[in-house]
Amino acid sequence: MAGPEQGAPPPPPPSSTTTTDALIAAAAAARGNAHAPYSKFKVGAAILGESGRIFAGCNVENAAYPQGQCAEATAIGAMVTAGDRRIRAILVIGGEAGAEELCTPCGGCRQRIREFASPDTPIHICDPAGLRRTFLLDRLLPDSFGPTNLDF
């Protein structure tokens, strides 16, 4: 999917059902490719970038702890590699269907998301059965340190 042309209207807002469904599909597909031979805990993530394109990633474990990589970090890397620099929405899918605990981004990934997102960016949390809850980044990382702290 190509980005918007200069002067073209912006893509639809990330809250639309169609966009959320596309994020779920991309994150679920990425989760299926996760490399989690040690924990057996597979996670997928999908980002809606500023261009309207979707970037997915999965967790990649490594025998030499802590050299693994979270799904969110993989998706952010794909987004940056493709030239986008702003996260409009992110979706994470992990855990088992109906599990009591939500699979929210770890602390490190919350900070990675903050680098490319604003405090009001939606973070959708899913399990294999579907959407469980939506948070705003500010709720998961309150009073965060980010790029604006370094504006001089």
mmCIF file with all atom_site columns, C-alpha atoms in Angstrom:
data_model
loop_
_atom_site.group_PDB
_atom_site.id
_atom_site.type_symbol
_atom_site.label_atom_id
_atom_site.label_alt_id
_atom_site.label_comp_id
_atom_site.label_asym_id
_atom_site.label_entity_id
_atom_site.label_seq_id
_atom_site.pdbx_PDB_ins_code
_atom_site.Cartn_x
_atom_site.Cartn_y
_atom_site.Cartn_z
_atom_site.occupancy
_atom_site.B_iso_or_equiv
_atom_site.pdbx_formal_charge
_atom_site.auth_seq_id
_atom_site.auth_comp_id
_atom_site.auth_asym_id
_atom_site.auth_atom_id
_atom_site.pdbx_PDB_model_num
ATOM 1   C CA . MET A 1 1   ? 0.000   0.000   0.000  1.00 0.00 ? 1   MET A CA 1
ATOM 2   C CA . ALA A 1 2   ? 1.534   3.324   -1.015 1.00 0.00 ? 2   ALA A CA 1
ATOM 3   C CA . GLY A 1 3   ? 1.549   6.335   1.257  1.00 0.00 ? 3   GLY A CA 1
ATOM 4   C CA . PRO A 1 4   ? -0.640  9.372   0.645  1.00 0.00 ? 4   PRO A CA 1
ATOM 5   C CA . GLU A 1 5   ? 0.404   11.778  -2.085 1.00 0.00 ? 5   GLU A CA 1
ATOM 6   C CA . GLN A 1 6   ? 1.493   15.240  -1.083 1.00 0.00 ? 6   GLN A CA 1
ATOM 7   C CA . GLY A 1 7   ? -1.590  17.381  -0.562 1.00 0.00 ? 7   GLY A CA 1
ATOM 8   C CA . ALA A 1 8   ? -3.867  14.314  -0.418 1.00 0.00 ? 8   ALA A CA 1
ATOM 9   C CA . PRO A 1 9   ? -6.213  13.953  2.557  1.00 0.00 ? 9   PRO A CA 1
ATOM 10  C CA . PRO A 1 10  ? -4.812  11.929  5.472  1.00 0.00 ? 10  PRO A CA 1
ATOM 11  C CA . PRO A 1 11  ? -5.743  8.247   5.832  1.00 0.00 ? 11  PRO A CA 1
ATOM 12  C CA . PRO A 1 12  ? -8.839  7.423   7.933  1.00 0.00 ? 12  PRO A CA 1
ATOM 13  C CA . PRO A 1 13  ? -8.481  7.616   11.722 1.00 0.00 ? 13  PRO A CA 1
ATOM 14  C CA . PRO A 1 14  ? -7.047  4.525   13.439 1.00 0.00 ? 14  PRO A CA 1
ATOM 15  C CA . SER A 1 15  ? -10.229 3.940   15.440 1.00 0.00 ? 15  SER A CA 1
ATOM 16  C CA . SER A 1 16  ? -12.157 2.573   12.468 1.00 0.00 ? 16  SER A CA 1
ATOM 17  C CA . THR A 1 17  ? -13.222 -1.077  12.635 1.00 0.00 ? 17  THR A CA 1
ATOM 18  C CA . THR A 1 18  ? -11.635 -1.807  9.271  1.00 0.00 ? 18  THR A CA 1
ATOM 19  C CA . THR A 1 19  ? -8.256  -0.524  10.456 1.00 0.00 ? 19  THR A CA 1
ATOM 20  C CA . THR A 1 20  ? -8.466  -2.464  13.725 1.00 0.00 ? 20  THR A CA 1
ATOM 21  C CA . ASP A 1 21  ? -9.377  -5.641  11.822 1.00 0.00 ? 21  ASP A CA 1
ATOM 22  C CA . ALA A 1 22  ? -6.382  -5.123  9.509  1.00 0.00 ? 22  ALA A CA 1
ATOM 23  C CA . LEU A 1 23  ? -4.091  -4.606  12.515 1.00 0.00 ? 23  LEU A CA 1
ATOM 24  C CA . ILE A 1 24  ? -5.430  -7.779  14.160 1.00 0.00 ? 24  ILE A CA 1
ATOM 25  C CA . ALA A 1 25  ? -4.850  -9.784  10.968 1.00 0.00 ? 25  ALA A CA 1
ATOM 26  C CA . ALA A 1 26  ? -1.303  -8.468  10.561 1.00 0.00 ? 26  ALA A CA 1
ATOM 27  C CA . ALA A 1 27  ? -0.383  -9.041  14.215 1.00 0.00 ? 27  ALA A CA 1
ATOM 28  C CA . ALA A 1 28  ? -1.891  -12.545 14.224 1.00 0.00 ? 28  ALA A CA 1
ATOM 29  C CA . ALA A 1 29  ? 0.040   -13.480 11.078 1.00 0.00 ? 29  ALA A CA 1
ATOM 30  C CA . ALA A 1 30  ? 3.270   -12.128 12.585 1.00 0.00 ? 30  ALA A CA 1
ATOM 31  C CA . ARG A 1 31  ? 2.598   -14.005 15.840 1.00 0.00 ? 31  ARG A CA 1
ATOM 32  C CA . GLY A 1 32  ? 2.409   -17.210 13.817 1.00 0.00 ? 32  GLY A CA 1
ATOM 33  C CA . ASN A 1 33  ? 6.021   -16.618 12.743 1.00 0.00 ? 33  ASN A CA 1
ATOM 34  C CA . ALA A 1 34  ? 7.353   -15.881 16.240 1.00 0.00 ? 34  ALA A CA 1
ATOM 35  C CA . HIS A 1 35  ? 10.559  -17.628 17.284 1.00 0.00 ? 35  HIS A CA 1
ATOM 36  C CA . ALA A 1 36  ? 9.815   -18.581 20.900 1.00 0.00 ? 36  ALA A CA 1
ATOM 37  C CA . PRO A 1 37  ? 11.421  -22.013 21.470 1.00 0.00 ? 37  PRO A CA 1
ATOM 38  C CA . TYR A 1 38  ? 12.301  -21.248 25.106 1.00 0.00 ? 38  TYR A CA 1
ATOM 39  C CA . SER A 1 39  ? 9.272   -19.502 26.588 1.00 0.00 ? 39  SER A CA 1
ATOM 40  C CA . LYS A 1 40  ? 6.727   -20.868 24.077 1.00 0.00 ? 40  LYS A CA 1
ATOM 41  C CA . PHE A 1 41  ? 5.065   -17.432 24.499 1.00 0.00 ? 41  PHE A CA 1
ATOM 42  C CA . LYS A 1 42  ? 4.410   -16.096 21.002 1.00 0.00 ? 42  LYS A CA 1
ATOM 43  C CA . VAL A 1 43  ? 3.583   -12.412 20.497 1.00 0.00 ? 43  VAL A CA 1
ATOM 44  C CA . GLY A 1 44  ? 2.692   -10.428 17.390 1.00 0.00 ? 44  GLY A CA 1
ATOM 45  C CA . ALA A 1 45  ? 2.420   -6.668  16.962 1.00 0.00 ? 45  ALA A CA 1
ATOM 46  C CA . ALA A 1 46  ? 1.154   -4.401  14.200 1.00 0.00 ? 46  ALA A CA 1
ATOM 47  C CA . ILE A 1 47  ? 1.588   -0.661  13.831 1.00 0.00 ? 47  ILE A CA 1
ATOM 48  C CA . LEU A 1 48  ? -0.463  1.800   11.826 1.00 0.00 ? 48  LEU A CA 1
ATOM 49  C CA . GLY A 1 49  ? 2.145   4.267   10.611 1.00 0.00 ? 49  GLY A CA 1
ATOM 50  C CA . GLU A 1 50  ? 1.712   7.889   9.660  1.00 0.00 ? 50  GLU A CA 1
ATOM 51  C CA . SER A 1 51  ? 1.461   6.909   5.978  1.00 0.00 ? 51  SER A CA 1
ATOM 52  C CA . GLY A 1 52  ? -1.500  4.609   6.617  1.00 0.00 ? 52  GLY A CA 1
ATOM 53  C CA . ARG A 1 53  ? 0.652   1.520   6.023  1.00 0.00 ? 53  ARG A CA 1
ATOM 54  C CA . ILE A 1 54  ? 0.717   -1.347  8.506  1.00 0.00 ? 54  ILE A CA 1
ATOM 55  C CA . PHE A 1 55  ? 3.980   -2.778  9.832  1.00 0.00 ? 55  PHE A CA 1
ATOM 56  C CA . ALA A 1 56  ? 4.088   -6.089  11.698 1.00 0.00 ? 56  ALA A CA 1
ATOM 57  C CA . GLY A 1 57  ? 6.585   -7.854  13.906 1.00 0.00 ? 57  GLY A CA 1
ATOM 58  C CA . CYS A 1 58  ? 6.935   -10.889 16.151 1.00 0.00 ? 58  CYS A CA 1
ATOM 59  C CA . ASN A 1 59  ? 9.067   -11.776 19.137 1.00 0.00 ? 59  ASN A CA 1
ATOM 60  C CA . VAL A 1 60  ? 12.397  -13.439 18.377 1.00 0.00 ? 60  VAL A CA 1
ATOM 61  C CA . GLU A 1 61  ? 13.988  -15.256 21.318 1.00 0.00 ? 61  GLU A CA 1
ATOM 62  C CA . ASN A 1 62  ? 17.666  -16.103 21.578 1.00 0.00 ? 62  ASN A CA 1
ATOM 63  C CA . ALA A 1 63  ? 19.469  -18.758 23.638 1.00 0.00 ? 63  ALA A CA 1
ATOM 64  C CA . ALA A 1 64  ? 21.784  -16.005 24.917 1.00 0.00 ? 64  ALA A CA 1
ATOM 65  C CA . TYR A 1 65  ? 19.360  -14.084 27.150 1.00 0.00 ? 65  TYR A CA 1
ATOM 66  C CA . PRO A 1 66  ? 18.633  -11.107 26.871 1.00 0.00 ? 66  PRO A CA 1
ATOM 67  C CA . GLN A 1 67  ? 19.493  -10.964 23.184 1.00 0.00 ? 67  GLN A CA 1
ATOM 68  C CA . GLY A 1 68  ? 15.924  -11.609 22.067 1.00 0.00 ? 68  GLY A CA 1
ATOM 69  C CA . GLN A 1 69  ? 13.610  -9.013  20.605 1.00 0.00 ? 69  GLN A CA 1
ATOM 70  C CA . CYS A 1 70  ? 10.008  -8.152  21.428 1.00 0.00 ? 70  CYS A CA 1
ATOM 71  C CA . ALA A 1 71  ? 7.292   -8.071  18.771 1.00 0.00 ? 71  ALA A CA 1
ATOM 72  C CA . GLU A 1 72  ? 6.763   -4.334  19.284 1.00 0.00 ? 72  GLU A CA 1
ATOM 73  C CA . ALA A 1 73  ? 10.472  -3.621  18.711 1.00 0.00 ? 73  ALA A CA 1
ATOM 74  C CA . THR A 1 74  ? 10.429  -5.712  15.530 1.00 0.00 ? 74  THR A CA 1
ATOM 75  C CA . ALA A 1 75  ? 7.374   -3.815  14.212 1.00 0.00 ? 75  ALA A CA 1
ATOM 76  C CA . ILE A 1 76  ? 8.912   -0.448  15.086 1.00 0.00 ? 76  ILE A CA 1
ATOM 77  C CA . GLY A 1 77  ? 12.086  -1.432  13.228 1.00 0.00 ? 77  GLY A CA 1
ATOM 78  C CA . ALA A 1 78  ? 10.038  -2.391  10.159 1.00 0.00 ? 78  ALA A CA 1
ATOM 79  C CA . MET A 1 79  ? 8.203   0.937   10.307 1.00 0.00 ? 79  MET A CA 1
ATOM 80  C CA . VAL A 1 80  ? 11.395  2.982   10.559 1.00 0.00 ? 80  VAL A CA 1
ATOM 81  C CA . THR A 1 81  ? 13.082  0.937   7.828  1.00 0.00 ? 81  THR A CA 1
ATOM 82  C CA . ALA A 1 82  ? 10.158  1.733   5.511  1.00 0.00 ? 82  ALA A CA 1
ATOM 83  C CA . GLY A 1 83  ? 10.470  5.478   6.224  1.00 0.00 ? 83  GLY A CA 1
ATOM 84  C CA . ASP A 1 84  ? 7.575   6.147   8.614  1.00 0.00 ? 84  ASP A CA 1
ATOM 85  C CA . ARG A 1 85  ? 8.374   7.918   11.875 1.00 0.00 ? 85  ARG A CA 1
ATOM 86  C CA . ARG A 1 86  ? 5.010   8.230   13.683 1.00 0.00 ? 86  ARG A CA 1
ATOM 87  C CA . ILE A 1 87  ? 2.836   5.529   15.224 1.00 0.00 ? 87  ILE A CA 1
ATOM 88  C CA . ARG A 1 88  ? -0.866  6.304   14.823 1.00 0.00 ? 88  ARG A CA 1
ATOM 89  C CA . ALA A 1 89  ? -1.974  3.086   16.570 1.00 0.00 ? 89  ALA A CA 1
ATOM 90  C CA . ILE A 1 90  ? -0.391  -0.165  17.711 1.00 0.00 ? 90  ILE A CA 1
ATOM 91  C CA . LEU A 1 91  ? -1.926  -3.562  18.386 1.00 0.00 ? 91  LEU A CA 1
ATOM 92  C CA . VAL A 1 92  ? -0.356  -6.401  20.384 1.00 0.00 ? 92  VAL A CA 1
ATOM 93  C CA . ILE A 1 93  ? -1.609  -9.990  20.390 1.00 0.00 ? 93  ILE A CA 1
ATOM 94  C CA . GLY A 1 94  ? -0.290  -12.615 22.782 1.00 0.00 ? 94  GLY A CA 1
ATOM 95  C CA . GLY A 1 95  ? -1.247  -15.072 25.476 1.00 0.00 ? 95  GLY A CA 1
ATOM 96  C CA . GLU A 1 96  ? -4.041  -17.587 25.373 1.00 0.00 ? 96  GLU A CA 1
ATOM 97  C CA . ALA A 1 97  ? -7.662  -16.892 24.448 1.00 0.00 ? 97  ALA A CA 1
ATOM 98  C CA . GLY A 1 98  ? -9.592  -15.818 27.517 1.00 0.00 ? 98  GLY A CA 1
ATOM 99  C CA . ALA A 1 99  ? -6.557  -15.664 29.823 1.00 0.00 ? 99  ALA A CA 1
ATOM 100 C CA . GLU A 1 100 ? -7.043  -13.418 32.825 1.00 0.00 ? 100 GLU A CA 1
ATOM 101 C CA . GLU A 1 101 ? -3.801  -11.477 32.315 1.00 0.00 ? 101 GLU A CA 1
ATOM 102 C CA . LEU A 1 102 ? -3.461  -9.120  29.352 1.00 0.00 ? 102 LEU A CA 1
ATOM 103 C CA . CYS A 1 103 ? -0.337  -9.207  27.173 1.00 0.00 ? 103 CYS A CA 1
ATOM 104 C CA . THR A 1 104 ? 0.584   -5.526  27.334 1.00 0.00 ? 104 THR A CA 1
ATOM 105 C CA . PRO A 1 105 ? 3.920   -4.149  26.084 1.00 0.00 ? 105 PRO A CA 1
ATOM 106 C CA . CYS A 1 106 ? 6.837   -4.543  28.504 1.00 0.00 ? 106 CYS A CA 1
ATOM 107 C CA . GLY A 1 107 ? 8.388   -1.424  30.048 1.00 0.00 ? 107 GLY A CA 1
ATOM 108 C CA . GLY A 1 108 ? 11.136  -1.243  27.452 1.00 0.00 ? 108 GLY A CA 1
ATOM 109 C CA . CYS A 1 109 ? 8.657   -1.456  24.597 1.00 0.00 ? 109 CYS A CA 1
ATOM 110 C CA . ARG A 1 110 ? 6.441   1.184   26.177 1.00 0.00 ? 110 ARG A CA 1
ATOM 111 C CA . GLN A 1 111 ? 9.449   3.516   26.014 1.00 0.00 ? 111 GLN A CA 1
ATOM 112 C CA . ARG A 1 112 ? 10.215  2.422   22.418 1.00 0.00 ? 112 ARG A CA 1
ATOM 113 C CA . ILE A 1 113 ? 6.602   3.166   21.446 1.00 0.00 ? 113 ILE A CA 1
ATOM 114 C CA . ARG A 1 114 ? 6.857   6.572   23.152 1.00 0.00 ? 114 ARG A CA 1
ATOM 115 C CA . GLU A 1 115 ? 9.762   7.508   20.897 1.00 0.00 ? 115 GLU A CA 1
ATOM 116 C CA . PHE A 1 116 ? 7.428   7.400   17.875 1.00 0.00 ? 116 PHE A CA 1
ATOM 117 C CA . ALA A 1 117 ? 3.987   8.012   19.416 1.00 0.00 ? 117 ALA A CA 1
ATOM 118 C CA . SER A 1 118 ? 2.130   10.696  21.290 1.00 0.00 ? 118 SER A CA 1
ATOM 119 C CA . PRO A 1 119 ? 0.550   10.215  24.728 1.00 0.00 ? 119 PRO A CA 1
ATOM 120 C CA . ASP A 1 120 ? -2.910  9.837   23.108 1.00 0.00 ? 120 ASP A CA 1
ATOM 121 C CA . THR A 1 121 ? -1.856  7.009   20.758 1.00 0.00 ? 121 THR A CA 1
ATOM 122 C CA . PRO A 1 122 ? -4.158  3.968   21.119 1.00 0.00 ? 122 PRO A CA 1
ATOM 123 C CA . ILE A 1 123 ? -2.589  0.657   22.106 1.00 0.00 ? 123 ILE A CA 1
ATOM 124 C CA . HIS A 1 124 ? -4.967  -2.221  21.374 1.00 0.00 ? 124 HIS A CA 1
ATOM 125 C CA . ILE A 1 125 ? -4.415  -5.394  23.388 1.00 0.00 ? 125 ILE A CA 1
ATOM 126 C CA . CYS A 1 126 ? -5.671  -8.698  21.985 1.00 0.00 ? 126 CYS A CA 1
ATOM 127 C CA . ASP A 1 127 ? -5.538  -12.387 22.649 1.00 0.00 ? 127 ASP A CA 1
ATOM 128 C CA . PRO A 1 128 ? -6.106  -15.023 19.952 1.00 0.00 ? 128 PRO A CA 1
ATOM 129 C CA . ALA A 1 129 ? -9.879  -14.605 20.374 1.00 0.00 ? 129 ALA A CA 1
ATOM 130 C CA . GLY A 1 130 ? -9.798  -10.871 19.577 1.00 0.00 ? 130 GLY A CA 1
ATOM 131 C CA . LEU A 1 131 ? -9.643  -7.392  21.065 1.00 0.00 ? 131 LEU A CA 1
ATOM 132 C CA . ARG A 1 132 ? -9.587  -7.340  24.860 1.00 0.00 ? 132 ARG A CA 1
ATOM 133 C CA . ARG A 1 133 ? -8.875  -3.713  25.756 1.00 0.00 ? 133 ARG A CA 1
ATOM 134 C CA . THR A 1 134 ? -7.571  -0.418  24.385 1.00 0.00 ? 134 THR A CA 1
ATOM 135 C CA . PHE A 1 135 ? -5.289  1.893   26.345 1.00 0.00 ? 135 PHE A CA 1
ATOM 136 C CA . LEU A 1 136 ? -3.818  5.261   25.475 1.00 0.00 ? 136 LEU A CA 1
ATOM 137 C CA . LEU A 1 137 ? -0.038  5.358   25.708 1.00 0.00 ? 137 LEU A CA 1
ATOM 138 C CA . ASP A 1 138 ? -0.278  7.953   28.489 1.00 0.00 ? 138 ASP A CA 1
ATOM 139 C CA . ARG A 1 139 ? -2.126  5.371   30.621 1.00 0.00 ? 139 ARG A CA 1
ATOM 140 C CA . LEU A 1 140 ? 0.573   2.713   30.116 1.00 0.00 ? 140 LEU A CA 1
ATOM 141 C CA . LEU A 1 141 ? 3.501   5.137   30.435 1.00 0.00 ? 141 LEU A CA 1
ATOM 142 C CA . PRO A 1 142 ? 2.367   8.143   32.481 1.00 0.00 ? 142 PRO A CA 1
ATOM 143 C CA . ASP A 1 143 ? 4.575   11.212  32.798 1.00 0.00 ? 143 ASP A CA 1
ATOM 144 C CA . SER A 1 144 ? 6.914   9.694   30.221 1.00 0.00 ? 144 SER A CA 1
ATOM 145 C CA . PHE A 1 145 ? 10.294  10.931  29.051 1.00 0.00 ? 145 PHE A CA 1
ATOM 146 C CA . GLY A 1 146 ? 10.300  11.367  25.303 1.00 0.00 ? 146 GLY A CA 1
ATOM 147 C CA . PRO A 1 147 ? 11.567  13.404  22.373 1.00 0.00 ? 147 PRO A CA 1
ATOM 148 C CA . THR A 1 148 ? 9.817   16.556  23.597 1.00 0.00 ? 148 THR A CA 1
ATOM 149 C CA . ASN A 1 149 ? 11.979  16.494  26.751 1.00 0.00 ? 149 ASN A CA 1
ATOM 150 C CA . LEU A 1 150 ? 14.987  17.035  24.495 1.00 0.00 ? 150 LEU A CA 1
ATOM 151 C CA . ASP A 1 151 ? 13.538  19.954  22.499 1.00 0.00 ? 151 ASP A CA 1
ATOM 152 C CA . PHE A 1 152 ? 15.831  22.891  23.162 1.00 0.00 ? 152 PHE A CA 1
#
